[in-house]
Amino acid sequence: MSKQYLLCLTLLWALFTACENPEKTTYDVVIRNGQILDGSGKASFTGDIAINADTIAAIGSLENTVGKAEIDATGLSVAPGFINVLSWANVALLEDGRSQGDIRQGVTLEVLGEGSSMGPLSEEMKQEMKNGQGDIKYDIPWTSLGEYLNYLEKKGISTNVASFVGNATLREYAIGIEKRPPSPEEMETMKNLLRQGMEEGAVGLSTSLIYVPSGHADTNEIIELAKVVAEYDGMYISHIRDEEGGLLEAVDELITISREAKLPAEIYHFKASGNANWHLLDSAITMVNAARTEGLAITTDMYMYNASSTGLNVVLPAWAKEGGHKSTITLMENPATRKKMMDEIDFHVPPENILLVGFRNKELRHLIGKTLAEVAEERQKSANETLVDLIYEDDSRIQVVYFSMSEENVKKKLKLPYMSICSDAGSYTNEGVFLEQSTHPRAYGSFARLLGHFVRDEKVISLEEAIYKLTTLPATNLKLKKRGALKVGYFADVVVFDPKTIKANATFEEPHQYATGVQHVFVNGGHVLKDGEHTGTFSGRFVKGPGATK
């Protein structure tokens, strides 16, 4: 047998072997055999997803690949990371960047800044922020909002973060907490600060119009600020001026701002609060639908509970809150104004449906978990007097839960095609300083409750539609680049969960309980949650809005 013949046989065998065993493509991570929900709302399909570094590298049937790490997702759902459109994790993340309460539900982006934001800050505002700190103590080395978000990223966070610029923060910087229109110079200051925030990467302007000083702004002032945001392709978002009897007028104000400023607008935690106002929701929905038909980009978001949470002070008459908390306390010290305040308290929710969950004064924390009615009975005083006494004794607004909404309305809202999902809460670890206070179970359960209770058990909407509301819808509204969908080239924010077992375990009695059923979470390709446990990975980033220039 000649050497040439042997060489030919060898080459043929090598060629045959190469065809039979082509070299496999290697990825950092391959998630196999999952039921893929890509965020579009379209029907799910079985397939594989490959991740390289921080990016989704391939999707489909990836037999001829190998992952440095591989996950068998047979029987599990694979979705884009969830977006929390209204998060109050801004201080919690300074204490613990793991964002455990939300990560364990599949949240990979916290959108901060309802009405107020962590910048811009004057030196006086920094001092006020330090004076107002509760159990969590932190330094304030930043001044602008962008500096704060960059600070979080450098400090180490497991979730991505984005933020609106709060009009309350702009007002406090330029005007203080006075209830008056801004001067032309003050208005220009607010506009310039807003421009800076948008160029740093803020996603838009927010208001929270039932609170001081955000609510001191009239409609025209907000329109002028919103026009600045429109220049940067951002959006306006609002805790509207009234969620009770004046709901329709408040919705109309938001629509007017959108129309006049020519920008998209969203209603935070859209609801009709108080039994007497539940019927107003249908009319509010009709107004939003009409505005959308007109061509306005009006959207809404919600949390998945029929109880809200805010300060006990919101039921005080408006004049008692106009000058801010210090002014309220001063008014309480005057017998005449104290009595007038008590007489004019408006309980839109009865005292037996107001649950006390957070006190600044440690001597009052034994009252956590009781209703206002129960404390009033213990003290043998009226609910009105007890409310004023508690606010004065605690020297704070006091965090409470109001059982104020209709469960049927919750289901009705969830079906709206433009409804995104939020927690309206912090993201906590169920240990250490976070256990000093109670909280609303939405802090640990809003997203899991959607997928477990409302999708799987109640079948209010499909799983595909729910994932769309959690991902592509809010990412599109916020104009985020390469987020909110499972697509090749998008950032690898990925959630693997069991749709059969996902569950919110938090209750009003015991809220500090993690949700279960989420198995894996990747944030920018970092494996943050593995087999249901936090890995200590801090791969979260500052996600910038469409107007960012820095």
XYZ file of C-alpha atoms in Angstrom, residues 20-480:
461
model
C -20.034 13.309 11.958
C -18.697 15.303 14.954
C -18.539 18.970 14.026
C -16.878 21.145 16.629
C -19.452 22.392 19.134
C -19.972 26.094 19.798
C -19.201 27.004 23.405
C -21.184 29.573 25.390
C -20.856 30.819 28.949
C -24.344 29.547 29.846
C -26.882 27.391 28.026
C -30.428 27.100 29.412
C -31.984 24.010 27.826
C -35.498 22.719 27.168
C -37.353 25.612 28.773
C -40.786 26.891 27.861
C -39.677 30.236 26.420
C -41.890 33.288 26.897
C -40.033 35.962 24.943
C -41.993 38.942 26.326
C -43.971 39.656 23.154
C -47.189 38.100 24.430
C -47.080 35.479 21.680
C -47.426 31.769 22.416
C -44.527 30.192 24.269
C -42.296 27.574 22.659
C -39.819 24.974 23.862
C -36.199 25.828 23.213
C -32.750 26.757 24.478
C -31.086 30.066 25.290
C -27.350 30.747 25.230
C -25.619 33.573 27.086
C -22.172 35.013 26.449
C -20.862 37.637 28.880
C -23.786 40.077 29.386
C -25.667 39.242 26.187
C -28.188 36.725 24.857
C -26.123 35.011 22.153
C -28.525 32.443 20.678
C -32.118 31.203 20.978
C -33.616 28.069 19.466
C -32.721 24.406 19.269
C -29.062 24.501 20.292
C -28.074 20.808 20.178
C -24.658 21.460 18.710
C -23.567 23.714 21.548
C -22.070 23.373 24.963
C -22.243 25.712 27.922
C -19.522 26.277 30.468
C -22.545 26.163 32.756
C -25.765 24.437 31.755
C -29.262 24.552 33.225
C -31.927 21.974 32.483
C -35.141 23.994 32.378
C -37.420 21.084 31.480
C -40.867 21.838 32.902
C -39.875 25.425 33.720
C -40.664 28.774 32.105
C -37.913 31.070 30.831
C -38.699 34.773 30.514
C -37.038 38.184 30.309
C -36.212 39.754 33.676
C -39.202 41.474 35.248
C -39.392 45.287 35.495
C -40.677 46.872 38.707
C -42.118 50.130 37.355
C -42.529 51.687 40.811
C -39.901 50.633 43.309
C -38.959 52.207 46.639
C -35.689 50.268 46.861
C -33.596 53.460 46.742
C -32.615 53.338 50.447
C -32.832 49.553 50.898
C -30.231 49.065 48.159
C -27.822 51.327 50.040
C -28.099 48.973 53.013
C -28.140 45.702 51.080
C -27.556 45.624 47.336
C -28.789 42.062 46.962
C -32.395 43.225 46.491
C -33.558 39.868 47.802
C -37.284 40.505 48.051
C -37.525 41.345 44.358
C -34.747 39.153 42.900
C -36.456 36.092 44.377
C -39.550 37.062 42.360
C -37.632 37.526 39.107
C -37.267 41.319 39.149
C -34.119 42.476 37.357
C -34.848 46.233 37.065
C -35.979 48.606 39.824
C -37.449 51.872 38.493
C -37.163 54.477 41.240
C -38.400 58.012 41.828
C -42.139 58.314 42.547
C -42.613 62.069 42.939
C -39.291 62.500 44.721
C -35.864 61.279 43.641
C -32.411 60.819 45.149
C -31.153 63.890 43.323
C -30.592 66.683 42.561
C -29.747 67.674 46.134
C -28.620 70.933 47.681
C -26.463 70.846 50.814
C -29.533 71.768 52.849
C -31.497 68.902 51.309
C -28.664 66.495 52.103
C -28.802 67.543 55.730
C -32.578 67.134 55.820
C -32.192 63.667 54.308
C -29.663 62.727 56.987
C -31.905 64.094 59.746
C -34.832 62.082 58.420
C -33.023 58.747 58.252
C -34.647 55.907 60.148
C -33.159 52.524 61.003
C -30.971 52.566 57.890
C -28.093 55.057 58.133
C -26.123 56.033 55.037
C -23.715 58.637 53.704
C -24.745 60.961 50.864
C -21.653 61.469 48.686
C -23.718 62.274 45.580
C -25.466 65.475 44.487
C -27.171 64.714 41.178
C -29.512 61.817 40.407
C -27.040 60.346 37.936
C -24.313 60.414 40.575
C -26.576 58.476 42.959
C -27.340 55.791 40.372
C -23.668 55.474 39.459
C -22.864 55.256 43.176
C -25.275 52.337 43.562
C -23.724 50.513 40.623
C -20.187 50.974 41.949
C -21.212 50.015 45.482
C -22.674 46.763 44.153
C -26.276 45.873 43.355
C -27.874 42.692 42.089
C -30.674 44.372 40.147
C -30.481 47.027 37.481
C -31.709 50.492 38.456
C -33.326 53.386 36.596
C -35.085 56.483 37.883
C -37.427 59.351 37.167
C -36.662 62.892 38.321
C -39.202 63.826 40.991
C -40.877 67.221 40.747
C -40.963 67.367 44.556
C -37.170 67.224 44.567
C -36.925 69.931 41.914
C -39.358 72.112 43.852
C -37.577 71.646 47.161
C -34.260 72.523 45.520
C -35.585 75.691 43.852
C -38.422 76.836 46.135
C -38.482 74.855 49.370
C -41.813 73.529 50.565
C -43.829 76.718 50.218
C -47.192 76.475 48.523
C -46.838 79.055 45.757
C -46.034 79.230 42.065
C -42.357 79.392 41.151
C -40.840 82.693 40.048
C -39.490 82.791 36.462
C -35.989 82.302 37.875
C -37.074 79.348 40.021
C -38.855 77.781 37.057
C -35.705 78.087 34.983
C -33.701 76.476 37.797
C -36.064 73.498 37.856
C -35.923 73.147 34.071
C -32.135 73.216 34.033
C -31.935 70.623 36.810
C -34.414 68.459 34.925
C -32.354 68.757 31.742
C -29.289 67.659 33.693
C -31.170 64.653 35.056
C -32.422 63.628 31.612
C -28.944 63.945 30.103
C -27.527 61.842 32.944
C -29.999 59.093 32.054
C -33.280 59.653 33.909
C -36.276 58.134 32.129
C -38.641 61.054 32.690
C -40.467 63.303 35.155
C -42.585 62.027 38.037
C -45.072 63.663 40.372
C -46.844 62.483 43.501
C -49.568 65.043 43.769
C -51.234 64.058 47.039
C -47.993 64.790 48.922
C -46.115 67.951 49.880
C -44.386 69.627 48.081
C -45.127 67.747 44.836
C -48.804 68.655 45.003
C -48.041 72.376 45.347
C -47.394 72.370 41.589
C -50.377 73.313 39.439
C -51.128 71.787 36.052
C -49.384 74.517 34.048
C -46.181 74.171 36.055
C -46.125 70.430 35.410
C -46.785 70.962 31.697
C -43.811 73.308 31.440
C -41.524 70.744 33.075
C -42.991 67.919 31.005
C -42.144 69.844 27.814
C -38.479 69.649 28.840
C -38.786 65.871 29.213
C -40.400 65.644 25.772
C -37.220 67.145 24.296
C -35.378 64.031 25.513
C -38.054 61.525 24.414
C -38.863 60.747 28.049
C -42.208 60.155 29.740
C -44.340 61.713 32.472
C -45.588 59.477 35.277
C -47.783 60.424 38.215
C -49.345 59.432 41.474
C -52.317 61.512 40.403
C -53.868 64.244 42.531
C -56.802 62.189 43.795
C -57.540 58.450 43.780
C -60.833 58.846 45.626
C -63.818 61.098 44.919
C -61.835 63.347 42.591
C -60.392 60.438 40.580
C -61.877 61.475 37.224
C -60.640 65.052 37.507
C -57.177 63.745 38.419
C -57.095 61.392 35.418
C -58.192 64.285 33.202
C -55.282 66.393 34.512
C -52.763 63.696 33.559
C -54.285 63.371 30.083
C -54.157 67.157 29.670
C -50.471 67.203 30.609
C -49.754 64.476 28.064
C -51.676 66.298 25.347
C -50.206 69.759 25.994
C -46.603 68.646 26.550
C -46.746 66.079 23.742
C -45.270 63.145 25.619
C -46.354 59.720 26.923
C -47.866 59.627 30.424
C -48.518 56.852 32.924
C -50.719 56.649 36.008
C -48.933 55.126 38.996
C -50.836 52.310 40.788
C -54.088 53.063 38.967
C -57.042 52.560 41.319
C -60.294 53.829 42.803
C -59.709 53.985 46.544
C -62.437 53.839 49.192
C -65.603 51.775 49.000
C -67.726 54.763 48.002
C -65.498 55.382 44.971
C -65.082 51.891 43.520
C -67.687 52.595 40.838
C -65.534 55.421 39.438
C -62.979 52.992 38.036
C -65.091 52.181 34.966
C -65.351 55.864 34.039
C -61.610 56.336 34.609
C -60.857 53.423 32.280
C -63.191 54.910 29.666
C -61.280 58.208 29.880
C -57.921 56.489 29.406
C -59.249 54.450 26.466
C -60.623 57.599 24.814
C -57.293 59.376 25.211
C -55.484 56.414 23.655
C -57.945 56.414 20.756
C -57.129 60.111 20.340
C -53.516 59.056 19.857
C -52.116 59.861 23.296
C -49.746 57.278 24.787
C -51.464 56.885 28.165
C -50.548 53.804 30.198
C -51.022 52.568 33.752
C -49.411 50.323 36.331
C -50.600 48.489 39.449
C -49.575 46.254 42.341
C -51.352 42.974 42.941
C -53.205 43.648 46.204
C -56.478 45.313 47.187
C -54.775 47.250 49.986
C -52.554 50.304 49.603
C -49.793 51.583 51.867
C -48.781 55.143 52.655
C -48.709 57.547 55.599
C -51.347 57.783 58.297
C -51.133 61.539 57.805
C -52.865 61.452 54.393
C -56.270 61.562 56.087
C -55.441 64.876 57.755
C -57.046 67.965 56.166
C -55.013 69.511 53.350
C -54.243 72.730 55.240
C -52.585 70.690 58.004
C -50.046 69.257 55.553
C -49.299 72.240 53.312
C -46.143 73.334 55.126
C -44.651 69.871 55.448
C -44.223 67.579 58.452
C -42.576 70.110 60.781
C -45.432 72.514 60.210
C -47.970 69.754 60.929
C -46.306 69.008 64.270
C -46.333 72.712 65.166
C -50.051 72.920 64.356
C -50.673 69.909 66.609
C -49.078 71.761 69.513
C -51.678 74.527 69.277
C -54.896 73.370 71.044
C -57.175 75.266 68.640
C -55.598 73.982 65.400
C -55.195 70.527 66.924
C -58.937 70.342 67.602
C -59.759 71.727 64.144
C -57.448 69.120 62.638
C -59.150 66.269 64.498
C -62.611 67.527 63.579
C -61.757 67.641 59.863
C -60.078 64.238 59.524
C -61.587 62.391 56.577
C -61.516 58.613 57.017
C -61.924 57.394 53.435
C -61.111 54.012 54.974
C -62.619 53.154 58.385
C -60.167 52.928 61.325
C -60.701 49.161 61.620
C -59.266 48.837 58.078
C -56.104 50.852 58.779
C -53.189 48.612 59.792
C -50.173 50.175 61.529
C -46.899 48.862 60.054
C -44.084 51.371 60.619
C -42.973 53.673 63.446
C -39.887 55.830 63.876
C -40.210 55.832 67.687
C -39.110 52.414 69.003
C -41.360 52.829 72.044
C -44.390 52.712 69.743
C -43.349 49.660 67.745
C -45.334 47.320 69.974
C -48.352 48.736 68.121
C -47.180 47.325 64.777
C -49.739 44.850 63.474
C -52.687 46.519 65.225
C -55.395 48.552 63.554
C -56.006 52.184 64.355
C -59.382 51.164 65.812
C -57.714 48.682 68.181
C -55.208 51.261 69.427
C -57.985 53.811 69.908
C -59.913 51.287 71.986
C -56.824 50.503 74.073
C -56.290 54.196 74.749
C -59.988 54.823 75.283
C -59.965 57.715 72.862
C -61.627 58.455 69.538
C -59.918 57.297 66.364
C -59.469 60.960 65.355
C -57.652 61.877 68.546
C -55.600 58.678 68.519
C -54.451 59.384 64.974
C -53.223 62.877 65.843
C -51.585 61.639 69.052
C -49.702 58.868 67.239
C -48.343 61.166 64.530
C -47.183 63.615 67.182
C -45.647 60.945 69.426
C -43.828 59.304 66.530
C -42.844 62.614 64.910
C -43.433 60.995 61.523
C -46.212 60.372 59.055
C -46.409 56.693 60.259
C -46.549 53.957 57.609
C -49.895 52.170 57.442
C -51.818 49.799 55.193
C -55.262 50.867 53.984
C -57.662 48.083 52.996
C -59.387 50.316 50.493
C -59.862 48.593 47.120
C -62.127 46.098 45.431
C -60.714 42.690 44.482
C -62.973 42.678 41.436
C -61.514 46.004 40.371
C -58.018 44.542 40.739
C -58.938 41.810 38.249
C -60.600 44.307 35.927
C -57.483 46.506 35.875
C -55.187 43.564 35.273
C -56.954 42.801 31.992
C -56.176 46.244 30.546
C -53.721 45.812 27.645
C -51.649 48.839 28.747
C -51.249 47.800 32.406
C -47.713 47.212 33.750
C -46.853 45.825 37.203
C -45.108 47.341 40.214
C -44.579 46.731 43.912
C -44.704 50.347 45.194
C -42.367 49.078 47.921
C -38.766 48.518 48.871
C -36.824 45.343 48.150
C -35.730 43.898 51.468
C -33.799 41.054 53.010
C -35.831 39.231 55.663
C -33.192 39.676 58.337
C -31.329 42.359 60.254
C -32.426 45.977 60.178
C -35.317 45.256 57.811
C -37.137 43.342 60.537
C -37.307 46.430 62.761
C -40.476 47.430 60.902
C -43.374 45.643 59.311
C -44.325 46.318 55.702
C -46.943 45.616 53.059
C -46.687 42.061 51.631
C -46.375 43.610 48.166
C -42.703 44.213 49.038
C -42.138 40.457 48.857
C -45.005 39.236 46.717
C -46.493 41.488 44.036
C -44.901 39.707 41.047
C -45.203 36.180 42.391
C -48.836 36.869 43.302
C -49.511 37.906 39.713
C -48.076 34.684 38.285
C -49.312 32.350 40.993
C -52.660 33.682 42.173
C -54.026 35.701 39.259
C -52.565 33.746 36.326
C -52.338 30.116 37.457
C -55.108 29.943 40.058
C -57.660 32.578 39.017
C -56.817 32.503 35.276
C -57.555 36.224 34.948
C -55.007 36.556 32.118
C -52.693 34.127 30.330
C -49.101 33.513 31.334
C -47.891 34.996 28.025
C -49.866 38.187 28.641
C -48.586 38.450 32.210
C -44.971 38.163 31.072
C -45.606 40.867 28.459
C -46.906 43.175 31.221
C -43.805 42.453 33.297
C -41.230 42.929 30.542
C -41.732 44.199 26.988
C -44.587 46.586 27.823
C -42.746 48.629 30.494
C -39.432 48.458 28.600
C -41.176 49.861 25.515
C -42.951 52.583 27.517
C -39.645 53.638 29.084
C -37.818 53.366 25.726
C -35.094 51.181 27.195
